[in-house]
Short mmCIF file of C-alpha atoms and ligand atoms in Angstrom, two decimals:
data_model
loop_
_atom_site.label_atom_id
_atom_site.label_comp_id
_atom_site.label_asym_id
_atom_site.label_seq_id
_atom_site.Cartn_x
_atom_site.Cartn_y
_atom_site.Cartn_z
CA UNK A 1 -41.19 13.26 -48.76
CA UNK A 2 -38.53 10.56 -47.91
CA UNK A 3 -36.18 12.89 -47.73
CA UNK A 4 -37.77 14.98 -45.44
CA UNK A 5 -38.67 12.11 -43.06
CA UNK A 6 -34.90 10.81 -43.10
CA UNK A 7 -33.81 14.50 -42.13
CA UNK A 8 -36.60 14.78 -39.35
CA UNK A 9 -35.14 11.25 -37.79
CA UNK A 10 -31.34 12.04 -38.03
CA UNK A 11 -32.32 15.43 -36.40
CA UNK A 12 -34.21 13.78 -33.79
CA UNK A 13 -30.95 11.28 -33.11
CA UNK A 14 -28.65 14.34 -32.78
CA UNK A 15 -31.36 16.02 -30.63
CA UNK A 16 -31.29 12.44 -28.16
CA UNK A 17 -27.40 12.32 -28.32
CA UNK A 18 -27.22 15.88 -27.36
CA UNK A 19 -30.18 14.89 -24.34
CA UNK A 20 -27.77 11.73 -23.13
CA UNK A 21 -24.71 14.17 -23.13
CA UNK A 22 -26.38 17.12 -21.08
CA UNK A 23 -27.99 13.80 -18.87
CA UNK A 24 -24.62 11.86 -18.23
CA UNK A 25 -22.26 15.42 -17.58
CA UNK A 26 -24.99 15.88 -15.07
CA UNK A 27 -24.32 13.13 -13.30
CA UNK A 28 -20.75 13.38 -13.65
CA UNK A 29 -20.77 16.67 -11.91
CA UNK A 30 -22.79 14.73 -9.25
CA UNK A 31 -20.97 11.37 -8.96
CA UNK A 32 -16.96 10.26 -9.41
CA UNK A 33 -16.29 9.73 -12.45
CA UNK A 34 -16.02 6.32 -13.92
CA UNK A 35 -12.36 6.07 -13.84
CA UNK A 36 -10.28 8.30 -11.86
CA UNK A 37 -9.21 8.71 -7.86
CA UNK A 38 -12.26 9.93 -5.30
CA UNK A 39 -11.85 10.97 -1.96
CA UNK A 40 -14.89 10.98 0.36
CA UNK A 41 -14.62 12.63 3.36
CA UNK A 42 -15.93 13.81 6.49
CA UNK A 43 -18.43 10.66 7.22
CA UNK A 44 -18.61 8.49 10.46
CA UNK A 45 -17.31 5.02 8.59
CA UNK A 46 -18.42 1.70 10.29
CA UNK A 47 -15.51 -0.58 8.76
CA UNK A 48 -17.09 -4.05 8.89
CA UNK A 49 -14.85 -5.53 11.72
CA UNK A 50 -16.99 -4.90 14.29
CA UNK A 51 -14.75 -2.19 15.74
CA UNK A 52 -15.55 1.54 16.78
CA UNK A 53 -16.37 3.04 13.82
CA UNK A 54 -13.50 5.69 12.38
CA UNK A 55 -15.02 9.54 13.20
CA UNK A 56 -14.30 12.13 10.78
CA UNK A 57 -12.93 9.73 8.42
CA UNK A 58 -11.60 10.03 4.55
CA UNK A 59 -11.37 7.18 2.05
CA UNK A 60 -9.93 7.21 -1.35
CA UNK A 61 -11.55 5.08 -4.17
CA UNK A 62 -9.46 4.26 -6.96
CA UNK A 63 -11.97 3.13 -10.11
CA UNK A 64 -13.54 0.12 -8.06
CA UNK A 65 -11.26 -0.36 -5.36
CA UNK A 66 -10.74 1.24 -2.09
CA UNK A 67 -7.47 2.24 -1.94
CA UNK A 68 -6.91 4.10 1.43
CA UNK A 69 -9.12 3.95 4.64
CA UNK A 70 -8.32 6.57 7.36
CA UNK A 71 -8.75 9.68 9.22
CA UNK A 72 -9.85 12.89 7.19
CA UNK A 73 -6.56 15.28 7.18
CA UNK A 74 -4.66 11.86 7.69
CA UNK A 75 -4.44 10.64 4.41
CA UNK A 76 -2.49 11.82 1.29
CA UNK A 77 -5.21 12.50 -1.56
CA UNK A 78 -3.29 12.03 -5.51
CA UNK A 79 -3.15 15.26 -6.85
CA UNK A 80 -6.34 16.09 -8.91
CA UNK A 81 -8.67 13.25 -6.87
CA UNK A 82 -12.62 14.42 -6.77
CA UNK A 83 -13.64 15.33 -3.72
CA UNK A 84 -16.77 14.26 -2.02
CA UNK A 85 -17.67 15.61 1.17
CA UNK A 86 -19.96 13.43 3.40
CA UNK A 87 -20.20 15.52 6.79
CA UNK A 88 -22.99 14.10 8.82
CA UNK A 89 -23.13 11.04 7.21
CA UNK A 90 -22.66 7.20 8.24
CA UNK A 91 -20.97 4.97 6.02
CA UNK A 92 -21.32 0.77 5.83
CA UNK A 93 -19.84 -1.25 3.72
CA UNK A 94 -22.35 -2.90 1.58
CA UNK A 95 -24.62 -5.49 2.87
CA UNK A 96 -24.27 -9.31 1.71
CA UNK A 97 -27.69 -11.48 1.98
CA UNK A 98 -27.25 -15.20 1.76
CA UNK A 99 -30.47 -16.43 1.10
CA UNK A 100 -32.90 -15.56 -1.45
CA UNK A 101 -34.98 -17.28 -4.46
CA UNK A 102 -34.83 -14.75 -7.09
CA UNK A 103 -36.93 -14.89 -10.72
CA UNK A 104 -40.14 -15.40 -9.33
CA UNK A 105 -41.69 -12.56 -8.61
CA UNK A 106 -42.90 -9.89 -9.96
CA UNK A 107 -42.90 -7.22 -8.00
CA UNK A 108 -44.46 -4.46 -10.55
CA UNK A 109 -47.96 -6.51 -9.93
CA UNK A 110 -47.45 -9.28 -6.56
CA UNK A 111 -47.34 -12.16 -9.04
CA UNK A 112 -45.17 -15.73 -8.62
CA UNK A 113 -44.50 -17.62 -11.11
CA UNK A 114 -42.22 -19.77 -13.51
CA UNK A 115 -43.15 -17.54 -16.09
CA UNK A 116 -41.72 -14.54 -14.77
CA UNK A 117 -38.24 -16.63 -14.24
CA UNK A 118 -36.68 -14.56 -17.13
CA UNK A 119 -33.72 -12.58 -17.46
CA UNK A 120 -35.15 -9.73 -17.13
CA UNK A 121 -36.97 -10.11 -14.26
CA UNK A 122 -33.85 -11.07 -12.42
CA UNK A 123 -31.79 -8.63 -13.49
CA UNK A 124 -34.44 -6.39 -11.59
CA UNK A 125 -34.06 -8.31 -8.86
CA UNK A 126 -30.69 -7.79 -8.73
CA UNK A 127 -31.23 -3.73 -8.97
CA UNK A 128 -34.02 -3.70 -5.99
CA UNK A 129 -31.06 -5.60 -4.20
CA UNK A 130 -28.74 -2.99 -5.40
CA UNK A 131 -31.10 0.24 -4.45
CA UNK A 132 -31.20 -1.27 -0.58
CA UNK A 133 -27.49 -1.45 -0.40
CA UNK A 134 -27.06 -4.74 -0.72
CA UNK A 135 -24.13 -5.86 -3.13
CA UNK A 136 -24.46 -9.41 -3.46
CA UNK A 137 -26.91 -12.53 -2.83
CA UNK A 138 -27.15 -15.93 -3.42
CA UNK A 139 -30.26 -17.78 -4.99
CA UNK A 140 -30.62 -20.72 -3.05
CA UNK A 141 -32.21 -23.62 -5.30
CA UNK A 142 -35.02 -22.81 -7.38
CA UNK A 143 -32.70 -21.42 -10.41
CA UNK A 144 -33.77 -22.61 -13.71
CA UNK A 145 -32.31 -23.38 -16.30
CA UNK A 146 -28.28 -21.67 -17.18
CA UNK A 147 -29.41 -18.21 -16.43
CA UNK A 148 -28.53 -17.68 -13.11
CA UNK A 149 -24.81 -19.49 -13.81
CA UNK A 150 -24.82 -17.04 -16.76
CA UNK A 151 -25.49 -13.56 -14.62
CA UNK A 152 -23.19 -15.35 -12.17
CA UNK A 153 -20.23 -14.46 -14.73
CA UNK A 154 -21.55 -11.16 -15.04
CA UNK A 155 -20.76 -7.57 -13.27
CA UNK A 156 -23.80 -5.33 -14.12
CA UNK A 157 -23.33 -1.59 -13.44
CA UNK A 158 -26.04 -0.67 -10.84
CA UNK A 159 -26.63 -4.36 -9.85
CA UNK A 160 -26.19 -6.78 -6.83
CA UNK A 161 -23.89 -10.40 -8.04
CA UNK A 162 -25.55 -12.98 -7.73
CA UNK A 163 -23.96 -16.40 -6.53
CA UNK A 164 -26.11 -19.62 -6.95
CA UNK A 165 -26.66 -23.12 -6.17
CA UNK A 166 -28.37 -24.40 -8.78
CA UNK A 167 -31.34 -26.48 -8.23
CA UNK A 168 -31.53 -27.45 -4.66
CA UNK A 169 -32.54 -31.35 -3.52
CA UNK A 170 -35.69 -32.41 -1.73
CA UNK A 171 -37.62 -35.05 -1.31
CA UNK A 172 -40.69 -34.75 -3.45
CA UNK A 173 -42.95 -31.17 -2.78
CA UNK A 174 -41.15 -30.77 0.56
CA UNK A 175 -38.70 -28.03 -1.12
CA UNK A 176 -40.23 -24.87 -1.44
CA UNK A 177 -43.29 -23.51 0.24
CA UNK A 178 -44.53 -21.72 -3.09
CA UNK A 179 -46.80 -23.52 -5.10
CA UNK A 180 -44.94 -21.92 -8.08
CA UNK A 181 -41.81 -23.29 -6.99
CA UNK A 182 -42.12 -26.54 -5.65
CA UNK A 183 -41.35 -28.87 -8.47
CA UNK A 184 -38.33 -26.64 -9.21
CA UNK A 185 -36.16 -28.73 -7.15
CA UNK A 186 -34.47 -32.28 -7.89
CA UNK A 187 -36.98 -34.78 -6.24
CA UNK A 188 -35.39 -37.14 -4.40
CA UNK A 189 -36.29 -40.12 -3.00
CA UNK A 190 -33.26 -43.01 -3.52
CA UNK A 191 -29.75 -42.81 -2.80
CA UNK A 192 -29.23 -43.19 -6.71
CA UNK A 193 -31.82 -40.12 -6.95
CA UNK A 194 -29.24 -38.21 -4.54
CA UNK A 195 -26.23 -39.22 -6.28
CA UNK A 196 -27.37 -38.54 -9.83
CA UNK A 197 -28.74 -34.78 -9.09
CA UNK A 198 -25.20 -33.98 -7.14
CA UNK A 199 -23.45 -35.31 -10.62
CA UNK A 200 -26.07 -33.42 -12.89
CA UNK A 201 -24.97 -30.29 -10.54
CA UNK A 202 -20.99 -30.38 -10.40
CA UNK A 203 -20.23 -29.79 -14.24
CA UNK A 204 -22.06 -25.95 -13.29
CA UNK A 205 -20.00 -25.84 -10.27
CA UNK A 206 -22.76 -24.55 -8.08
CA UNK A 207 -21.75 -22.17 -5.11
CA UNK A 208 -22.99 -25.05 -2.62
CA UNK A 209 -25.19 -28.40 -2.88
CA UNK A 210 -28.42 -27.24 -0.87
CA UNK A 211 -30.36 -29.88 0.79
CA UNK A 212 -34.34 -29.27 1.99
CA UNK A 213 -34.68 -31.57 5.20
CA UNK A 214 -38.13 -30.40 6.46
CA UNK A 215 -41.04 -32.05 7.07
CA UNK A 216 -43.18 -28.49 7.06
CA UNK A 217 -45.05 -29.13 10.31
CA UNK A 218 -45.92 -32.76 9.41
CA UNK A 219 -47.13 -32.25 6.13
CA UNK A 220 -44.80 -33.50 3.72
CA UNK A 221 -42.11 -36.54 4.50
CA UNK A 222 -38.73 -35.03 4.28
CA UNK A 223 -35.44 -36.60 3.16
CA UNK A 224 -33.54 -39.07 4.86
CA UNK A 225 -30.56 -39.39 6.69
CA UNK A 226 -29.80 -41.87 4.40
CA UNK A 227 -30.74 -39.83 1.22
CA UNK A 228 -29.33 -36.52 2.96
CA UNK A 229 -26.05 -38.44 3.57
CA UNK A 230 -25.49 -39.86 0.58
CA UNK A 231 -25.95 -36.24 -1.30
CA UNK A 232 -23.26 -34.84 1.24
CA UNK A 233 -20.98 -37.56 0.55
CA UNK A 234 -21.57 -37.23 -3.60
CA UNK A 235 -20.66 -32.99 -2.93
CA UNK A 236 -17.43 -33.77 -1.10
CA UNK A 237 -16.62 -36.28 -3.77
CA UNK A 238 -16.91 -33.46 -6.81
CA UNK A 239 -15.04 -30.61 -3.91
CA UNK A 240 -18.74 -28.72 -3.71
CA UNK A 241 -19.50 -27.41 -0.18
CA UNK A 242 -22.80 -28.62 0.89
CA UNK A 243 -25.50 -26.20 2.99
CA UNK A 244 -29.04 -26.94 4.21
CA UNK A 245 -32.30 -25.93 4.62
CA UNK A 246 -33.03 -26.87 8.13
CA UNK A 247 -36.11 -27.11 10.77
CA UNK A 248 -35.15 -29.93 13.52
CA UNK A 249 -32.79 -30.47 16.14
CA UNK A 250 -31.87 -33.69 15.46
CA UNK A 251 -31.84 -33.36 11.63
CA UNK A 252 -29.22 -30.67 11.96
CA UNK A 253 -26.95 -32.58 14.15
CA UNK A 254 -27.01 -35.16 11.15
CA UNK A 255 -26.34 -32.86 8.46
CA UNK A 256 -23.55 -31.62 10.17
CA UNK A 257 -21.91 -35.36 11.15
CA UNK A 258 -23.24 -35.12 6.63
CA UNK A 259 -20.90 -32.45 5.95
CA UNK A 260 -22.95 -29.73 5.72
CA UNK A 261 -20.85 -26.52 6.32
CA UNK A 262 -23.95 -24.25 6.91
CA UNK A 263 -27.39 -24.09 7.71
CA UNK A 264 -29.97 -21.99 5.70
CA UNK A 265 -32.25 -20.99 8.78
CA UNK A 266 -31.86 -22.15 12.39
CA UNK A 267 -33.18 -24.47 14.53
CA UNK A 268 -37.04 -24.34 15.22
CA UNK A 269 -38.62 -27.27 16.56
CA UNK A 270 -37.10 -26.83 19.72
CA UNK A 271 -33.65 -25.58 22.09
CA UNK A 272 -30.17 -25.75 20.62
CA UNK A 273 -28.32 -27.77 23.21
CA UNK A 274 -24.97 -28.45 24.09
CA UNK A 275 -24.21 -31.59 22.03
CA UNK A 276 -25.59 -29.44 18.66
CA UNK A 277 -23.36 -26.07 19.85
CA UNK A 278 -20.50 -28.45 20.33
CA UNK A 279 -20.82 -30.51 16.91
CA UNK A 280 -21.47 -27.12 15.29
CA UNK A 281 -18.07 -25.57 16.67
CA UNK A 282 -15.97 -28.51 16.01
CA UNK A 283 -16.82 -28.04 12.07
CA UNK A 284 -16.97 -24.05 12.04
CA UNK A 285 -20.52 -24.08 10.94
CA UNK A 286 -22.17 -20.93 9.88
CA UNK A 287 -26.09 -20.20 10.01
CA UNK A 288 -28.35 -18.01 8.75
CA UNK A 289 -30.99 -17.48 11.71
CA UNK A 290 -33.85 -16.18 9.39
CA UNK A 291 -36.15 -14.50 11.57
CA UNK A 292 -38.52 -13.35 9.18
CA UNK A 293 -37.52 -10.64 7.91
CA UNK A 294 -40.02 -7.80 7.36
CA UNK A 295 -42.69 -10.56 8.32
CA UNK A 296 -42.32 -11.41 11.75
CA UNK A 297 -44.93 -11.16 13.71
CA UNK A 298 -43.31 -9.16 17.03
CA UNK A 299 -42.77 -6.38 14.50
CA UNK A 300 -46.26 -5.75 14.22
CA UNK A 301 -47.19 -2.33 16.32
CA UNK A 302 -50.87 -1.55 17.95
CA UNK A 303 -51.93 0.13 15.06
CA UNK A 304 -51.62 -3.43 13.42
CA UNK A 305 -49.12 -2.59 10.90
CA UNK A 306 -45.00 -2.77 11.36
CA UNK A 307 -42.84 0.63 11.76
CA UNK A 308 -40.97 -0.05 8.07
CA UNK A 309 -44.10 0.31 6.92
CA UNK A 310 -44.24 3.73 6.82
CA UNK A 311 -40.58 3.97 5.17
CA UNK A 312 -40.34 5.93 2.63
CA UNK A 313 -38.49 3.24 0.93
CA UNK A 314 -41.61 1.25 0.65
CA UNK A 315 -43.24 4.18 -1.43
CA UNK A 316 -40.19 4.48 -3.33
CA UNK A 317 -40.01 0.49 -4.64
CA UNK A 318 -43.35 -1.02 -4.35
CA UNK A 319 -46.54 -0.63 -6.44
CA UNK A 320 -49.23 1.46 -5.09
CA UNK A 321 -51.85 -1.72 -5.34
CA UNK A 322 -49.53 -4.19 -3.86
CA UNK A 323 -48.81 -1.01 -0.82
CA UNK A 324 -52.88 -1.34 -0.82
CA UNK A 325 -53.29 -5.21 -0.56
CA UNK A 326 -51.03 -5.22 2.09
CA UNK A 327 -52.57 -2.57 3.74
CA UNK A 328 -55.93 -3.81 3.91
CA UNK A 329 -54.11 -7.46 5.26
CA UNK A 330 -52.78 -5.63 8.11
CA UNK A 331 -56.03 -4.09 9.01
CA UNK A 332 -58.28 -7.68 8.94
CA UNK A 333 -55.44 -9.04 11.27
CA UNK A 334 -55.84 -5.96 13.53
CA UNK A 335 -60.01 -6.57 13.52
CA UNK A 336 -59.61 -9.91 13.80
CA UNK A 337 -56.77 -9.91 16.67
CA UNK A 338 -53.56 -10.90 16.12
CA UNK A 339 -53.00 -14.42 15.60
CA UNK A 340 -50.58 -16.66 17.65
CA UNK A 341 -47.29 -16.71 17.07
CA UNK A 342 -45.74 -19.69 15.03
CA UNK A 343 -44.07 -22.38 17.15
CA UNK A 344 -41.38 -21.72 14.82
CA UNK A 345 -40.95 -18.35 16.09
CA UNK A 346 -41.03 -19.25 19.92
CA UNK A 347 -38.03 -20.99 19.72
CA UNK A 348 -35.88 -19.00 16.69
CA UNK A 349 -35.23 -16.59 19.09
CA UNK A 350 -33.49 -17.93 21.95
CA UNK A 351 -31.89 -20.07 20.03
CA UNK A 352 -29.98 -17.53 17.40
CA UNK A 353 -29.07 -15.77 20.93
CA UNK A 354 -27.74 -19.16 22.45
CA UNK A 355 -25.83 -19.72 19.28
CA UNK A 356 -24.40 -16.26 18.90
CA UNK A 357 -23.64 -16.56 22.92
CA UNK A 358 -22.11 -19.79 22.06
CA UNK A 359 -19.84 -18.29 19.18
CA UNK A 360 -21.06 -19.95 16.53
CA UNK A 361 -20.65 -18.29 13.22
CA UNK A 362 -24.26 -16.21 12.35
CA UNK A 363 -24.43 -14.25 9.15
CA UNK A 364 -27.36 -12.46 7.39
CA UNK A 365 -29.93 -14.52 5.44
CA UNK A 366 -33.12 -13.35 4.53
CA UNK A 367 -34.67 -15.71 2.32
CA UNK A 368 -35.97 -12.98 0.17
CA UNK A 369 -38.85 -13.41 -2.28
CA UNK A 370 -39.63 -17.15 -1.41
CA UNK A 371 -43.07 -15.94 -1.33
CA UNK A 372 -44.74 -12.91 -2.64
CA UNK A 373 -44.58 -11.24 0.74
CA UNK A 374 -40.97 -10.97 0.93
CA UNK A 375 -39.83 -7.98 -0.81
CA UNK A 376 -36.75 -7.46 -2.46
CA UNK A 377 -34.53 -5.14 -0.26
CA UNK A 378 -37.23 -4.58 2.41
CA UNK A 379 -36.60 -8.13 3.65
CA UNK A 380 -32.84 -7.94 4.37
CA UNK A 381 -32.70 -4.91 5.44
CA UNK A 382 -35.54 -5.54 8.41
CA UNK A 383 -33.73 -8.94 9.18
CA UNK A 384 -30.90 -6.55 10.43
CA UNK A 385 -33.63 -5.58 13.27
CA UNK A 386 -34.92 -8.88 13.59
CA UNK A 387 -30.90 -10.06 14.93
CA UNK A 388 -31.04 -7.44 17.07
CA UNK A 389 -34.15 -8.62 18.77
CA UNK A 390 -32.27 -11.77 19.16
CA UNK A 391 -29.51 -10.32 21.59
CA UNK A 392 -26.54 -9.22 19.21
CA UNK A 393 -25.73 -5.62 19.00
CA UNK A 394 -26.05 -3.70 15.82
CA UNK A 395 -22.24 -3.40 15.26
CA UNK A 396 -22.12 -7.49 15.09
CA UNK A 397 -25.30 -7.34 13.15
CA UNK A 398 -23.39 -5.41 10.65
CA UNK A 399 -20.36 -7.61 10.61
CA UNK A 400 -22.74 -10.73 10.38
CA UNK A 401 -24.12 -8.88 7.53
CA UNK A 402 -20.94 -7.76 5.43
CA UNK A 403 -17.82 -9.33 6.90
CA UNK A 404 -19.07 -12.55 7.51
CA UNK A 405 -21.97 -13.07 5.13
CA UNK A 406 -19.45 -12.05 2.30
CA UNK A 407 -16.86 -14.97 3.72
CA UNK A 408 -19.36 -17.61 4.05
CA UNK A 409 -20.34 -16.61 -0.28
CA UNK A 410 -16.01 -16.89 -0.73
CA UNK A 411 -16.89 -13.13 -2.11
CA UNK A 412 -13.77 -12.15 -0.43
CA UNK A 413 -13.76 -8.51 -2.15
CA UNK A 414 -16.59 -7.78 -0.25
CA UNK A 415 -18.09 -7.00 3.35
CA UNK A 416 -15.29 -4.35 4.38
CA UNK A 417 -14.67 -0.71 3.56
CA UNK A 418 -10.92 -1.35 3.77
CA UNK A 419 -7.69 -0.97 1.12
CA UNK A 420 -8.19 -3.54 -1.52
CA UNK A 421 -11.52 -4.09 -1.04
CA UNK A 422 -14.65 -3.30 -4.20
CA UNK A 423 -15.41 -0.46 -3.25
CA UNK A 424 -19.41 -0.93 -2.28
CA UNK A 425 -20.73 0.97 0.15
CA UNK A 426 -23.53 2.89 1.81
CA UNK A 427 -23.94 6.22 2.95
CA UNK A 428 -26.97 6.09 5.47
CA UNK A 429 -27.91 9.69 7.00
CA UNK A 430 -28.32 8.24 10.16
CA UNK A 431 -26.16 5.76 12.52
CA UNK A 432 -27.07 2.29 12.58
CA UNK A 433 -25.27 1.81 15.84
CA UNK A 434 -27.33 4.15 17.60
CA UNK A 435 -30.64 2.38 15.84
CA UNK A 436 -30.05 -0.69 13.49
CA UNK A 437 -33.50 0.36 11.74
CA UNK A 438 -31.37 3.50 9.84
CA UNK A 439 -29.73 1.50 7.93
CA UNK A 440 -32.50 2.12 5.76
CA UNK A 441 -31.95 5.60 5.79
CA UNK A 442 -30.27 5.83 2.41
CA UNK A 443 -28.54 8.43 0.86
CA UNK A 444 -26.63 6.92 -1.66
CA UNK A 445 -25.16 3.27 -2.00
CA UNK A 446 -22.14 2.41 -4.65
CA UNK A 447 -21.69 -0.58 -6.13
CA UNK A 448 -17.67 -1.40 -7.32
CA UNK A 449 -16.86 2.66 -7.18
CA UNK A 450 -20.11 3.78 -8.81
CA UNK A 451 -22.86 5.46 -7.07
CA UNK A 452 -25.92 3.12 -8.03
CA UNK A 453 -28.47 5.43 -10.10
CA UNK A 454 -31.31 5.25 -7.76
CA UNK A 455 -33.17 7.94 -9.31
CA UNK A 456 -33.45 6.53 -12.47
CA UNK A 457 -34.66 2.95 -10.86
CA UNK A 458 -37.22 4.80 -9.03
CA UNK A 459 -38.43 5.71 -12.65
CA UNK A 460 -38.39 2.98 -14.04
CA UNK A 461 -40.32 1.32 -11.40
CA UNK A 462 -42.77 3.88 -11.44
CA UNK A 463 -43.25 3.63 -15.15
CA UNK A 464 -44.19 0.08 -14.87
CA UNK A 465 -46.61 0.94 -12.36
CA UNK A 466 -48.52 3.29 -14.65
CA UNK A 467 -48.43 0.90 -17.14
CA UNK A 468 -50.00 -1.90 -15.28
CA UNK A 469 -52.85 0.40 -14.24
CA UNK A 470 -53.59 2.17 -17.12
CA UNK A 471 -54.10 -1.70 -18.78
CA UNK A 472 -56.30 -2.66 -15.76
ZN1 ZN B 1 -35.18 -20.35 1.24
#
């Protein structure tokens, strides 16, 4: 009887290793293989510089490195290269976000919380990043614990990398919005305070020092000058760059006279003027204008509901009851007329379009899942639109979100399709010049040379899906 039960398992191995062998030469014949020379060919390729993108054009892919970037019939293919013919199709190079919160929520049921702050949870972050074409985000100040240093020093196949800063500082509760969250950060409220979290940070050697200043409409105090000075002055002292979560005029100037090199959001409790466009040029400040995202109000059609709505994408990544909840949301705002727009939002606007007029630096933030109504993928790839409503065209959206995004992270093998570059891209069946909205139309995205196995995410998405309703 043993015997027979032994046999019956071994034959059941051989009978999944022969399943996994049929699977993966599948895919092989589908996608490059792991090592080896690709060409791909034939696709409209949007660089990353900004320029005219290159008609017609062929680039090789050597394992995970672009190799060659030129004209199809132009370039000398290594004897024996794979071939992969993109006709029709638009590439990118793969988008960088820099701002998110990641570990918090779950999106197989809506749910934030420090309990879901595993590594699990991120590492399915990082995929949803991944499946939207985005190859890389930073996790700006609610990370717990070692893990996100840890996936820091990892590369994992089918995966976004993750940069981080640690634990952020703010003065008591006025960190982040999320009830879930807002202990997470160091509370501050002496220079000591300031000076002791920016030591407890440096031995981790955090990506930046992020600072809160924000008084959320009057209802929390915010840090000082004093305090947001002193935490500046304690980065430069252990070489760590310092960035900040900003909301006011006057607070930004300061952080920048700080140290700050960047601002996490723009300016929203009134006009940029000349004094802040000058300071902000004289350093080289960058900002991420953080519109909103999918969640801005002006995206919101009659029908009450917003046109990436009906993306297929959505149905693709998000759980049918959380789709549902956020239908029925959309339809009380529509009965109940749509409510004012945020003071916030009256002056984000002309302001990232006097900035960007003004040539200061603007990349792509999105603040991804700092609540549970910021989806993972969904949000960056709207905020694209959300620029564009702002004034700049969708071939410096895309620069602000590869080229430049990837500088500001010091992720310097990213942001371009260009020789010597990781080779991350996306192959969108329609041209985001012509609409910036297609760049969700995704046909394939590859992370470091490999096509990202979007299929088998989609499963596994939708098997945790079933799962939660069948235990209902
Ligand atoms: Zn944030």
């Amino acid at each position: 009887m043993r015997r027979v039960t032994r046999m019956s398992s071994h034959a059941l191995v051989l009978a999944c290793l022969f399943l996994v062998a049929a699977c993966s030469s599948q895919v092989a014949s589908q996608a490059p293989a792991a090592t080896g020379v690709t060409v791909f060919e034939g696709a409209r390729l949007i660089v990353g510089d900004g320029n005219a993108p290159i008609e017609n054009s062929a680039f090789i892919v050597d394992n995970n490195r672009f190799t060659t970037v030129g004209r199809k019939g132009e370039i000398a293919a290594p004897a024996g290269a794979a071939r992969v013919d993109l006709t029709g199709k638009t590439v990118m190079p793969a988008i960088v976000d820099a701002h998110g919160h990641l570990g918090f929520l779950d999106m197989a049921n809506g749910t934030m919380s420090k309990t879901n702050f595993t590594r699990e949870n991120y590492i399915d972050h990082l995929q949803r990043y991944a499946y939207h074409g985005v190859a890389a985000t930073i996790s700006t100040g609610t990370d717990m614990g070692e893990l996100a240093y840890r996936l820091r020093e990892e590369t994992i196949p089918g995966a976004a990398l993750i940069r981080t800063v640690g634990l952020g500082l703010a003065w008591p509760g006025s960190g982040p919005n999320d009830p879930s969250r807002n202990d997470v950060p160091y509370a501050v409220t002496t220079v000591e305070q300031a000076r002791k979290a920016v030591q407890d940070l440096a031995p981790h050697k955090p990506d930046f020092v992020k600072i809160w200043v924000d008084d959320r409409n009057g209802r929390q105090k915010k840090l000082t000058p004093e305090l947001y000075q002193a935490a500046a002055d304690e980065a430069r002292k252990h070489n760590l760059p310092a960035i900040a979560h900003v909301f006011g005029l006057e607070d930004a100037k300061g952080l920048v006279r700080a140290g700050v090199e960047g601002f996490l959001h723009s300016i929203r409790d009134s006009a940029v003027d000349d004094e802040f466009i000058k300071l902000a040029k004289e350093h080289n400040i960058w900002l991420t204008p953080n519109l909103g995202g999918m969640n801005r109000a002006s995206l919101i059609r009659a029908n009450g509901t917003p046109e990436w709505f009906d993306d297929p994408l959505v149905r693709e990544t998000i759980a049918p009851a959380i789709i549902k909840a956020r239908a029925e949301m959309y339809e009380k705002r529509r009965a109940g007329g749509a409510p004012a727009p945020s003071a916030a939002q009256t002056f984000d606007l002309p302001n990232t379009r006097k900035l960007h007029a003004a040539g200061v630096r603007l990349v792509l933030g999105s603040d991804t899942a700092g609540d549970s109504n910021r989806w993972i993928g969904m949000m960056t790839l709207v905020e694209l639109e959300n620029m564009v409503a702002a004034g700049l065209t969708p071939a410096e959206v895309i620069v602000a979100a590869t080229r430049d995004a990837a500088a500001v992270l010091r992720l310097d093998q990213l942001g371009m399709v260009a020789a010597g570059k990781s080779a991350d891209f996306i192959v969108l069946d329609r041209n985001p010049l012509d609409n910036i909205a297609n760049v969700r139309k995704i046909s394939q995205v590859y992370l470091r040379g490999q096509e990202v196995d979007r299929a088998g995410l989609r499963a596994k998405w939708q098997a945790q899906w079933s799962k939660a309703t069948s235990t209902q």
